[in-house]
Amino acid sequence: MEFLSKIENGKLSFLNENKVKSFISSMEGRDVVINIKKHKKNRSNAQNRWYWGVALKKITEDLYNIQGELFTKEEIHAYHKAVVTSSKFNTLNVLGHEVIVFNDISTKSMNTIQFNNFKQSIQNHWAIRNIDIPDPQEENFMNQIGI
């Protein structure tokens, strides 16, 4: 179980103290392990929704209109990892099957700043290929995505 907390003046305080107390009570008499680490703010749910629901959707639709070929969101995501982010990858042979392993940071584990940089790279990459991906920071974003 993880609880978000803050350390101030050498003291630990919890943002949801009642939930912590309840959990601690449920562990009465048991040995437990406590792990303290710096909180890292992963990409937001809004960033994730934009990427999978707006960016990848727009790219797959526009590529279909341009090339007549329908790619899945997962295929375009793999393309981004291989081409846009210049990820390093290895090809392995495991039990007679060729497996591609990416040696990079996954978009899932990016923090908000890393994901914003990734977003900008994607938008730039596709803009020079005449595919304009709506930016959630633009004033007319909702009109661009048809809402």
GROMACS .gro file of N, CA and C in nm:
model
  441
    1MET      N    1   0.085  -0.117   0.000
    1MET     CA    2   0.000   0.000   0.000
    1MET      C    3   0.090   0.123   0.000
    2GLU      N    4   0.053   0.223  -0.076
    2GLU     CA    5   0.128   0.348  -0.082
    2GLU      C    6   0.042   0.461  -0.030
    3PHE      N    7   0.106   0.551   0.043
    3PHE     CA    8   0.039   0.670   0.095
    3PHE      C    9   0.124   0.791   0.063
    4LEU      N   10   0.063   0.893   0.010
    4LEU     CA   11   0.134   1.018  -0.017
    4LEU      C   12   0.151   1.094   0.114
    5SER      N   13   0.274   1.134   0.140
    5SER     CA   14   0.302   1.203   0.265
    5SER      C   15   0.404   1.313   0.242
    6LYS      N   16   0.431   1.388   0.346
    6LYS     CA   17   0.524   1.499   0.337
    6LYS      C   18   0.612   1.496   0.462
    7ILE      N   19   0.739   1.531   0.445
    7ILE     CA   20   0.830   1.542   0.559
    7ILE      C   21   0.862   1.689   0.578
    8GLU      N   22   0.828   1.739   0.695
    8GLU     CA   23   0.857   1.878   0.729
    8GLU      C   24   0.914   1.882   0.870
    9ASN      N   25   1.026   1.952   0.885
    9ASN     CA   26   1.094   1.963   1.014
    9ASN      C   27   1.121   1.825   1.075
   10GLY      N   28   1.157   1.730   0.989
   10GLY     CA   29   1.191   1.597   1.036
   10GLY      C   30   1.073   1.511   1.076
   11LYS      N   31   0.951   1.559   1.052
   11LYS     CA   32   0.831   1.482   1.089
   11LYS      C   33   0.753   1.443   0.964
   12LEU      N   34   0.699   1.323   0.971
   12LEU     CA   35   0.622   1.267   0.861
   12LEU      C   36   0.473   1.294   0.883
   13SER      N   37   0.409   1.355   0.784
   13SER     CA   38   0.263   1.376   0.793
   13SER      C   39   0.199   1.318   0.667
   14PHE      N   40   0.080   1.263   0.684
   14PHE     CA   41   0.010   1.197   0.574
   14PHE      C   42  -0.104   1.285   0.525
   15LEU      N   43  -0.127   1.283   0.394
   15LEU     CA   44  -0.234   1.363   0.336
   15LEU      C   45  -0.371   1.306   0.369
   16ASN      N   46  -0.380   1.174   0.388
   16ASN     CA   47  -0.506   1.111   0.426
   16ASN      C   48  -0.480   1.027   0.552
   17GLU      N   49  -0.470   1.095   0.663
   17GLU     CA   50  -0.430   1.031   0.788
   17GLU      C   51  -0.526   0.921   0.832
   18ASN      N   52  -0.656   0.938   0.813
   18ASN     CA   53  -0.753   0.836   0.854
   18ASN      C   54  -0.733   0.706   0.777
   19LYS      N   55  -0.704   0.715   0.648
   19LYS     CA   56  -0.681   0.596   0.567
   19LYS      C   57  -0.555   0.524   0.614
   20VAL      N   58  -0.452   0.600   0.649
   20VAL     CA   59  -0.326   0.541   0.697
   20VAL      C   60  -0.351   0.470   0.829
   21LYS      N   61  -0.422   0.534   0.921
   21LYS     CA   62  -0.451   0.474   1.052
   21LYS      C   63  -0.531   0.344   1.035
   22SER      N   64  -0.627   0.346   0.945
   22SER     CA   65  -0.709   0.227   0.921
   22SER      C   66  -0.622   0.113   0.867
   23PHE      N   67  -0.534   0.145   0.775
   23PHE     CA   68  -0.447   0.042   0.718
   23PHE      C   69  -0.352  -0.013   0.824
   24ILE      N   70  -0.294   0.076   0.903
   24ILE     CA   71  -0.203   0.033   1.009
   24ILE      C   72  -0.276  -0.059   1.107
   25SER      N   73  -0.399  -0.026   1.143
   25SER     CA   74  -0.478  -0.111   1.233
   25SER      C   75  -0.499  -0.250   1.173
   26SER      N   76  -0.517  -0.256   1.040
   26SER     CA   77  -0.541  -0.386   0.976
   26SER      C   78  -0.415  -0.472   0.973
   27MET      N   79  -0.301  -0.412   1.000
   27MET     CA   80  -0.174  -0.486   0.999
   27MET      C   81  -0.127  -0.520   1.141
   28GLU      N   82  -0.211  -0.500   1.240
   28GLU     CA   83  -0.176  -0.524   1.381
   28GLU      C   84  -0.115  -0.662   1.400
   29GLY      N   85   0.000  -0.665   1.468
   29GLY     CA   86   0.067  -0.790   1.500
   29GLY      C   87   0.151  -0.849   1.389
   30ARG      N   88   0.155  -0.787   1.273
   30ARG     CA   89   0.231  -0.840   1.159
   30ARG      C   90   0.362  -0.764   1.142
   31ASP      N   91   0.460  -0.830   1.085
   31ASP     CA   92   0.584  -0.763   1.045
   31ASP      C   93   0.555  -0.690   0.914
   32VAL      N   94   0.603  -0.568   0.902
   32VAL     CA   95   0.581  -0.489   0.780
   32VAL      C   96   0.714  -0.430   0.734
   33VAL      N   97   0.719  -0.391   0.608
   33VAL     CA   98   0.833  -0.320   0.551
   33VAL      C   99   0.784  -0.182   0.510
   34ILE      N  100   0.858  -0.080   0.547
   34ILE     CA  101   0.824   0.057   0.509
   34ILE      C  102   0.932   0.107   0.416
   35ASN      N  103   0.892   0.155   0.300
   35ASN     CA  104   0.984   0.205   0.198
   35ASN      C  105   0.953   0.352   0.176
   36ILE      N  106   1.050   0.439   0.195
   36ILE     CA  107   1.029   0.582   0.174
   36ILE      C  108   1.110   0.625   0.052
   37LYS      N  109   1.044   0.690  -0.042
   37LYS     CA  110   1.112   0.740  -0.162
   37LYS      C  111   1.052   0.873  -0.202
   38LYS      N  112   1.128   0.948  -0.279
   38LYS     CA  113   1.081   1.078  -0.326
   38LYS      C  114   0.964   1.059  -0.423
   39HIS      N  115   0.860   1.138  -0.404
   39HIS     CA  116   0.743   1.130  -0.491
   39HIS      C  117   0.777   1.185  -0.629
   40LYS      N  118   0.744   1.110  -0.731
   40LYS     CA  119   0.766   1.151  -0.869
   40LYS      C  120   0.630   1.162  -0.937
   41LYS      N  121   0.600   1.277  -0.988
   41LYS     CA  122   0.471   1.297  -1.053
   41LYS      C  123   0.476   1.243  -1.195
   42ASN      N  124   0.412   1.128  -1.216
   42ASN     CA  125   0.407   1.068  -1.349
   42ASN      C  126   0.317   1.150  -1.440
   43ARG      N  127   0.324   1.118  -1.568
   43ARG     CA  128   0.239   1.189  -1.663
   43ARG      C  129   0.096   1.186  -1.611
   44SER      N  130   0.023   1.289  -1.642
   44SER     CA  131  -0.113   1.300  -1.590
   44SER      C  132  -0.210   1.216  -1.672
   45ASN      N  133  -0.326   1.191  -1.614
   45ASN     CA  134  -0.432   1.120  -1.687
   45ASN      C  135  -0.474   1.200  -1.810
   46ALA      N  136  -0.474   1.333  -1.798
   46ALA     CA  137  -0.510   1.418  -1.912
   46ALA      C  138  -0.409   1.402  -2.025
   47GLN      N  139  -0.280   1.394  -1.991
   47GLN     CA  140  -0.178   1.373  -2.093
   47GLN      C  141  -0.198   1.237  -2.161
   48ASN      N  142  -0.227   1.137  -2.082
   48ASN     CA  143  -0.250   1.003  -2.137
   48ASN      C  144  -0.372   1.002  -2.229
   49ARG      N  145  -0.480   1.066  -2.186
   49ARG     CA  146  -0.601   1.072  -2.270
   49ARG      C  147  -0.574   1.148  -2.400
   50TRP      N  148  -0.496   1.257  -2.391
   50TRP     CA  149  -0.463   1.334  -2.512
   50TRP      C  150  -0.384   1.245  -2.609
   51TYR      N  151  -0.284   1.175  -2.557
   51TYR     CA  152  -0.197   1.095  -2.644
   51TYR      C  153  -0.275   0.984  -2.714
   52TRP      N  154  -0.348   0.902  -2.637
   52TRP     CA  155  -0.417   0.787  -2.695
   52TRP      C  156  -0.549   0.825  -2.761
   53GLY      N  157  -0.617   0.928  -2.711
   53GLY     CA  158  -0.749   0.963  -2.763
   53GLY      C  159  -0.750   1.070  -2.869
   54VAL      N  160  -0.648   1.156  -2.870
   54VAL     CA  161  -0.644   1.266  -2.968
   54VAL      C  162  -0.529   1.246  -3.066
   55ALA      N  163  -0.406   1.245  -3.015
   55ALA     CA  164  -0.288   1.241  -3.103
   55ALA      C  165  -0.285   1.115  -3.189
   56LEU      N  166  -0.289   0.998  -3.126
   56LEU     CA  167  -0.280   0.874  -3.203
   56LEU      C  168  -0.400   0.855  -3.295
   57LYS      N  169  -0.517   0.896  -3.250
   57LYS     CA  170  -0.637   0.886  -3.333
   57LYS      C  171  -0.622   0.973  -3.458
   58LYS      N  172  -0.577   1.096  -3.440
   58LYS     CA  173  -0.559   1.190  -3.552
   58LYS      C  174  -0.454   1.138  -3.650
   59ILE      N  175  -0.344   1.087  -3.597
   59ILE     CA  176  -0.237   1.037  -3.683
   59ILE      C  177  -0.285   0.918  -3.765
   60THR      N  178  -0.352   0.822  -3.701
   60THR     CA  179  -0.398   0.703  -3.775
   60THR      C  180  -0.500   0.742  -3.882
   61GLU      N  181  -0.589   0.835  -3.850
   61GLU     CA  182  -0.690   0.879  -3.948
   61GLU      C  183  -0.624   0.951  -4.065
   62ASP      N  184  -0.531   1.042  -4.035
   62ASP     CA  185  -0.466   1.118  -4.142
   62ASP      C  186  -0.378   1.029  -4.228
   63LEU      N  187  -0.307   0.935  -4.167
   63LEU     CA  188  -0.225   0.843  -4.246
   63LEU      C  189  -0.312   0.758  -4.338
   64TYR      N  190  -0.428   0.719  -4.289
   64TYR     CA  191  -0.520   0.642  -4.374
   64TYR      C  192  -0.563   0.727  -4.494
   65ASN      N  193  -0.596   0.854  -4.469
   65ASN     CA  194  -0.638   0.943  -4.578
   65ASN      C  195  -0.525   0.971  -4.676
   66ILE      N  196  -0.401   0.977  -4.627
   66ILE     CA  197  -0.286   1.007  -4.712
   66ILE      C  198  -0.237   0.883  -4.786
   67GLN      N  199  -0.222   0.772  -4.714
   67GLN     CA  200  -0.161   0.651  -4.770
   67GLN      C  201  -0.259   0.542  -4.806
   68GLY      N  202  -0.380   0.550  -4.750
   68GLY     CA  203  -0.478   0.444  -4.773
   68GLY      C  204  -0.450   0.321  -4.689
   69GLU      N  205  -0.361   0.334  -4.593
   69GLU     CA  206  -0.329   0.220  -4.507
   69GLU      C  207  -0.369   0.253  -4.364
   70LEU      N  208  -0.437   0.159  -4.301
   70LEU     CA  209  -0.483   0.180  -4.164
   70LEU      C  210  -0.385   0.119  -4.065
   71PHE      N  211  -0.328   0.205  -3.981
   71PHE     CA  212  -0.238   0.160  -3.875
   71PHE      C  213  -0.313   0.162  -3.744
   72THR      N  214  -0.274   0.076  -3.652
   72THR     CA  215  -0.334   0.079  -3.518
   72THR      C  216  -0.262   0.184  -3.434
   73LYS      N  217  -0.326   0.223  -3.326
   73LYS     CA  218  -0.263   0.318  -3.233
   73LYS      C  219  -0.135   0.258  -3.176
   74GLU      N  220  -0.136   0.129  -3.149
   74GLU     CA  221  -0.019   0.062  -3.094
   74GLU      C  222   0.097   0.064  -3.194
   75GLU      N  223   0.068   0.050  -3.323
   75GLU     CA  224   0.173   0.054  -3.425
   75GLU      C  225   0.235   0.193  -3.434
   76ILE      N  226   0.151   0.295  -3.427
   76ILE     CA  227   0.203   0.433  -3.431
   76ILE      C  228   0.280   0.463  -3.302
   77HIS      N  229   0.234   0.411  -3.190
   77HIS     CA  230   0.307   0.428  -3.064
   77HIS      C  231   0.447   0.365  -3.076
   78ALA      N  232   0.456   0.246  -3.132
   78ALA     CA  233   0.586   0.181  -3.153
   78ALA      C  234   0.673   0.264  -3.249
   79TYR      N  235   0.610   0.320  -3.352
   79TYR     CA  236   0.682   0.408  -3.445
   79TYR      C  237   0.740   0.528  -3.371
   80HIS      N  238   0.661   0.588  -3.283
   80HIS     CA  239   0.709   0.702  -3.204
   80HIS      C  240   0.832   0.664  -3.122
   81LYS      N  241   0.824   0.547  -3.058
   81LYS     CA  242   0.936   0.502  -2.976
   81LYS      C  243   1.061   0.479  -3.060
   82ALA      N  244   1.044   0.421  -3.178
   82ALA     CA  245   1.158   0.386  -3.262
   82ALA      C  246   1.214   0.505  -3.340
   83VAL      N  247   1.125   0.593  -3.388
   83VAL     CA  248   1.168   0.700  -3.479
   83VAL      C  249   1.170   0.837  -3.412
   84VAL      N  250   1.062   0.875  -3.350
   84VAL     CA  251   1.051   1.010  -3.295
   84VAL      C  252   1.143   1.029  -3.175
   85THR      N  253   1.147   0.933  -3.086
   85THR     CA  254   1.231   0.947  -2.967
   85THR      C  255   1.370   0.888  -2.988
   86SER      N  256   1.396   0.832  -3.106
   86SER     CA  257   1.526   0.771  -3.138
   86SER      C  258   1.569   0.670  -3.033
   87SER      N  259   1.475   0.590  -2.990
   87SER     CA  260   1.505   0.488  -2.889
   87SER      C  261   1.601   0.384  -2.945
   88LYS      N  262   1.679   0.331  -2.858
   88LYS     CA  263   1.767   0.221  -2.893
   88LYS      C  264   1.688   0.092  -2.872
   89PHE      N  265   1.707  -0.003  -2.961
   89PHE     CA  266   1.641  -0.131  -2.941
   89PHE      C  267   1.731  -0.245  -2.989
   90ASN      N  268   1.704  -0.360  -2.935
   90ASN     CA  269   1.776  -0.483  -2.971
   90ASN      C  270   1.676  -0.584  -3.023
   91THR      N  271   1.723  -0.668  -3.113
   91THR     CA  272   1.642  -0.779  -3.160
   91THR      C  273   1.702  -0.906  -3.100
   92LEU      N  274   1.619  -0.980  -3.030
   92LEU     CA  275   1.662  -1.105  -2.967
   92LEU      C  276   1.588  -1.222  -3.030
   93ASN      N  277   1.652  -1.338  -3.026
   93ASN     CA  278   1.585  -1.459  -3.069
   93ASN      C  279   1.560  -1.543  -2.944
   94VAL      N  280   1.434  -1.556  -2.909
   94VAL     CA  281   1.396  -1.632  -2.790
   94VAL      C  282   1.311  -1.751  -2.835
   95LEU      N  283   1.365  -1.871  -2.817
   95LEU     CA  284   1.296  -1.994  -2.853
   95LEU      C  285   1.244  -1.990  -2.997
   96GLY      N  286   1.328  -1.936  -3.087
   96GLY     CA  287   1.292  -1.933  -3.228
   96GLY      C  288   1.202  -1.817  -3.268
   97HIS      N  289   1.173  -1.727  -3.175
   97HIS     CA  290   1.089  -1.611  -3.205
   97HIS      C  291   1.173  -1.484  -3.196
   98GLU      N  292   1.158  -1.398  -3.294
   98GLU     CA  293   1.229  -1.271  -3.293
   98GLU      C  294   1.153  -1.173  -3.204
   99VAL      N  295   1.225  -1.116  -3.109
   99VAL     CA  296   1.164  -1.024  -3.012
   99VAL      C  297   1.240  -0.892  -3.017
  100ILE      N  298   1.167  -0.782  -3.023
  100ILE     CA  299   1.229  -0.649  -3.020
  100ILE      C  300   1.217  -0.593  -2.879
  101VAL      N  301   1.329  -0.551  -2.823
  101VAL     CA  302   1.331  -0.497  -2.688
  101VAL      C  303   1.378  -0.352  -2.697
  102PHE      N  304   1.295  -0.259  -2.650
  102PHE     CA  305   1.331  -0.117  -2.648
  102PHE      C  306   1.406  -0.088  -2.519
  103ASN      N  307   1.517  -0.017  -2.530
  103ASN     CA  308   1.597   0.022  -2.415
  103ASN      C  309   1.578   0.172  -2.391
  104ASP      N  310   1.463   0.209  -2.346
  104ASP     CA  311   1.433   0.350  -2.326
  104ASP      C  312   1.334   0.367  -2.212
  105ILE      N  313   1.302   0.490  -2.186
  105ILE     CA  314   1.200   0.519  -2.086
  105ILE      C  315   1.063   0.501  -2.154
  106SER      N  316   0.973   0.433  -2.088
  106SER     CA  317   0.840   0.415  -2.147
  106SER      C  318   0.759   0.542  -2.124
  107THR      N  319   0.663   0.567  -2.211
  107THR     CA  320   0.579   0.685  -2.193
  107THR      C  321   0.501   0.675  -2.063
  108LYS      N  322   0.471   0.553  -2.022
  108LYS     CA  323   0.396   0.533  -1.897
  108LYS      C  324   0.474   0.582  -1.776
  109SER      N  325   0.606   0.568  -1.779
  109SER     CA  326   0.685   0.607  -1.663
  109SER      C  327   0.741   0.749  -1.673
  110MET      N  328   0.707   0.822  -1.781
  110MET     CA  329   0.754   0.960  -1.794
  110MET      C  330   0.687   1.048  -1.690
  111ASN      N  331   0.760   1.148  -1.643
  111ASN     CA  332   0.696   1.248  -1.558
  111ASN      C  333   0.630   1.351  -1.650
  112THR      N  334   0.562   1.447  -1.592
  112THR     CA  335   0.485   1.542  -1.673
  112THR      C  336   0.574   1.624  -1.765
  113ILE      N  337   0.693   1.661  -1.720
  113ILE     CA  338   0.784   1.742  -1.803
  113ILE      C  339   0.837   1.658  -1.919
  114GLN      N  340   0.880   1.535  -1.890
  114GLN     CA  341   0.928   1.448  -1.997
  114GLN      C  342   0.819   1.422  -2.100
  115PHE      N  343   0.695   1.403  -2.052
  115PHE     CA  344   0.587   1.376  -2.145
  115PHE      C  345   0.556   1.499  -2.229
  116ASN      N  346   0.563   1.619  -2.171
  116ASN     CA  347   0.541   1.740  -2.250
  116ASN      C  348   0.647   1.753  -2.360
  117ASN      N  349   0.771   1.718  -2.330
  117ASN     CA  350   0.876   1.720  -2.432
  117ASN      C  351   0.847   1.616  -2.541
  118PHE      N  352   0.801   1.498  -2.501
  118PHE     CA  353   0.762   1.394  -2.594
  118PHE      C  354   0.648   1.442  -2.683
  119LYS      N  355   0.549   1.507  -2.623
  119LYS     CA  356   0.434   1.561  -2.697
  119LYS      C  357   0.480   1.660  -2.803
  120GLN      N  358   0.569   1.750  -2.764
  120GLN     CA  359   0.619   1.850  -2.858
  120GLN      C  360   0.697   1.786  -2.972
  121SER      N  361   0.775   1.683  -2.940
  121SER     CA  362   0.850   1.612  -3.044
  121SER      C  363   0.757   1.545  -3.144
  122ILE      N  364   0.650   1.486  -3.093
  122ILE     CA  365   0.551   1.421  -3.181
  122ILE      C  366   0.484   1.525  -3.271
  123GLN      N  367   0.442   1.635  -3.211
  123GLN     CA  368   0.375   1.739  -3.290
  123GLN      C  369   0.468   1.793  -3.398
  124ASN      N  370   0.594   1.818  -3.365
  124ASN     CA  371   0.690   1.867  -3.464
  124ASN      C  372   0.713   1.764  -3.574
  125HIS      N  373   0.730   1.638  -3.534
  125HIS     CA  374   0.755   1.531  -3.630
  125HIS      C  375   0.643   1.523  -3.734
  126TRP      N  376   0.519   1.526  -3.687
  126TRP     CA  377   0.407   1.510  -3.779
  126TRP      C  378   0.373   1.639  -3.853
  127ALA      N  379   0.404   1.754  -3.795
  127ALA     CA  380   0.376   1.882  -3.861
  127ALA      C  381   0.452   1.893  -3.993
  128ILE      N  382   0.578   1.848  -3.996
  128ILE     CA  383   0.654   1.855  -4.121
  128ILE      C  384   0.606   1.752  -4.223
  129ARG      N  385   0.518   1.663  -4.180
  129ARG     CA  386   0.457   1.564  -4.269
  129ARG      C  387   0.310   1.600  -4.296
  130ASN      N  388   0.276   1.725  -4.270
  130ASN     CA  389   0.142   1.781  -4.294
  130ASN      C  390   0.031   1.715  -4.213
  131ILE      N  391   0.065   1.669  -4.094
  131ILE     CA  392  -0.036   1.618  -4.003
  131ILE      C  393  -0.030   1.705  -3.877
  132ASP      N  394  -0.136   1.782  -3.858
  132ASP     CA  395  -0.141   1.876  -3.746
  132ASP      C  396  -0.215   1.811  -3.629
  133ILE      N  397  -0.145   1.793  -3.519
  133ILE     CA  398  -0.204   1.731  -3.401
  133ILE      C  399  -0.249   1.842  -3.306
  134PRO      N  400  -0.377   1.848  -3.275
  134PRO     CA  401  -0.427   1.955  -3.186
  134PRO      C  402  -0.357   1.953  -3.051
  135ASP      N  403  -0.327   2.072  -3.003
  135ASP     CA  404  -0.259   2.088  -2.875
  135ASP      C  405  -0.361   2.128  -2.770
  136PRO      N  406  -0.367   2.058  -2.657
  136PRO     CA  407  -0.466   2.091  -2.555
  136PRO      C  408  -0.449   2.230  -2.495
  137GLN      N  409  -0.333   2.293  -2.518
  137GLN     CA  410  -0.310   2.428  -2.468
  137GLN      C  411  -0.365   2.537  -2.561
  138GLU      N  412  -0.402   2.498  -2.684
  138GLU     CA  413  -0.454   2.595  -2.780
  138GLU      C  414  -0.596   2.635  -2.743
  139GLU      N  415  -0.627   2.759  -2.770
  139GLU     CA  416  -0.758   2.814  -2.733
  139GLU      C  417  -0.874   2.741  -2.798
  140ASN      N  418  -0.859   2.698  -2.922
  140ASN     CA  419  -0.968   2.632  -2.994
  140ASN      C  420  -0.954   2.480  -2.995
  141PHE      N  421  -0.888   2.424  -2.895
  141PHE     CA  422  -0.862   2.279  -2.889
  141PHE      C  423  -0.991   2.198  -2.901
  142MET      N  424  -1.093   2.234  -2.825
  142MET     CA  425  -1.218   2.155  -2.825
  142MET      C  426  -1.282   2.155  -2.963
  143ASN      N  427  -1.276   2.267  -3.034
  143ASN     CA  428  -1.331   2.271  -3.171
  143ASN      C  429  -1.251   2.184  -3.265
  144GLN      N  430  -1.117   2.181  -3.247
  144GLN     CA  431  -1.031   2.103  -3.335
  144GLN      C  432  -1.057   1.953  -3.322
  145ILE      N  433  -1.095   1.909  -3.204
  145ILE     CA  434  -1.118   1.766  -3.187
  145ILE      C  435  -1.266   1.729  -3.199
  146GLY      N  436  -1.348   1.827  -3.234
  146GLY     CA  437  -1.489   1.800  -3.262
  146GLY      C  438  -1.578   1.790  -3.139
  147ILE      N  439  -1.542   1.861  -3.035
  147ILE     CA  440  -1.628   1.859  -2.914
  147ILE      C  441  -1.691   1.995  -2.897
   0.00000   0.00000   0.00000
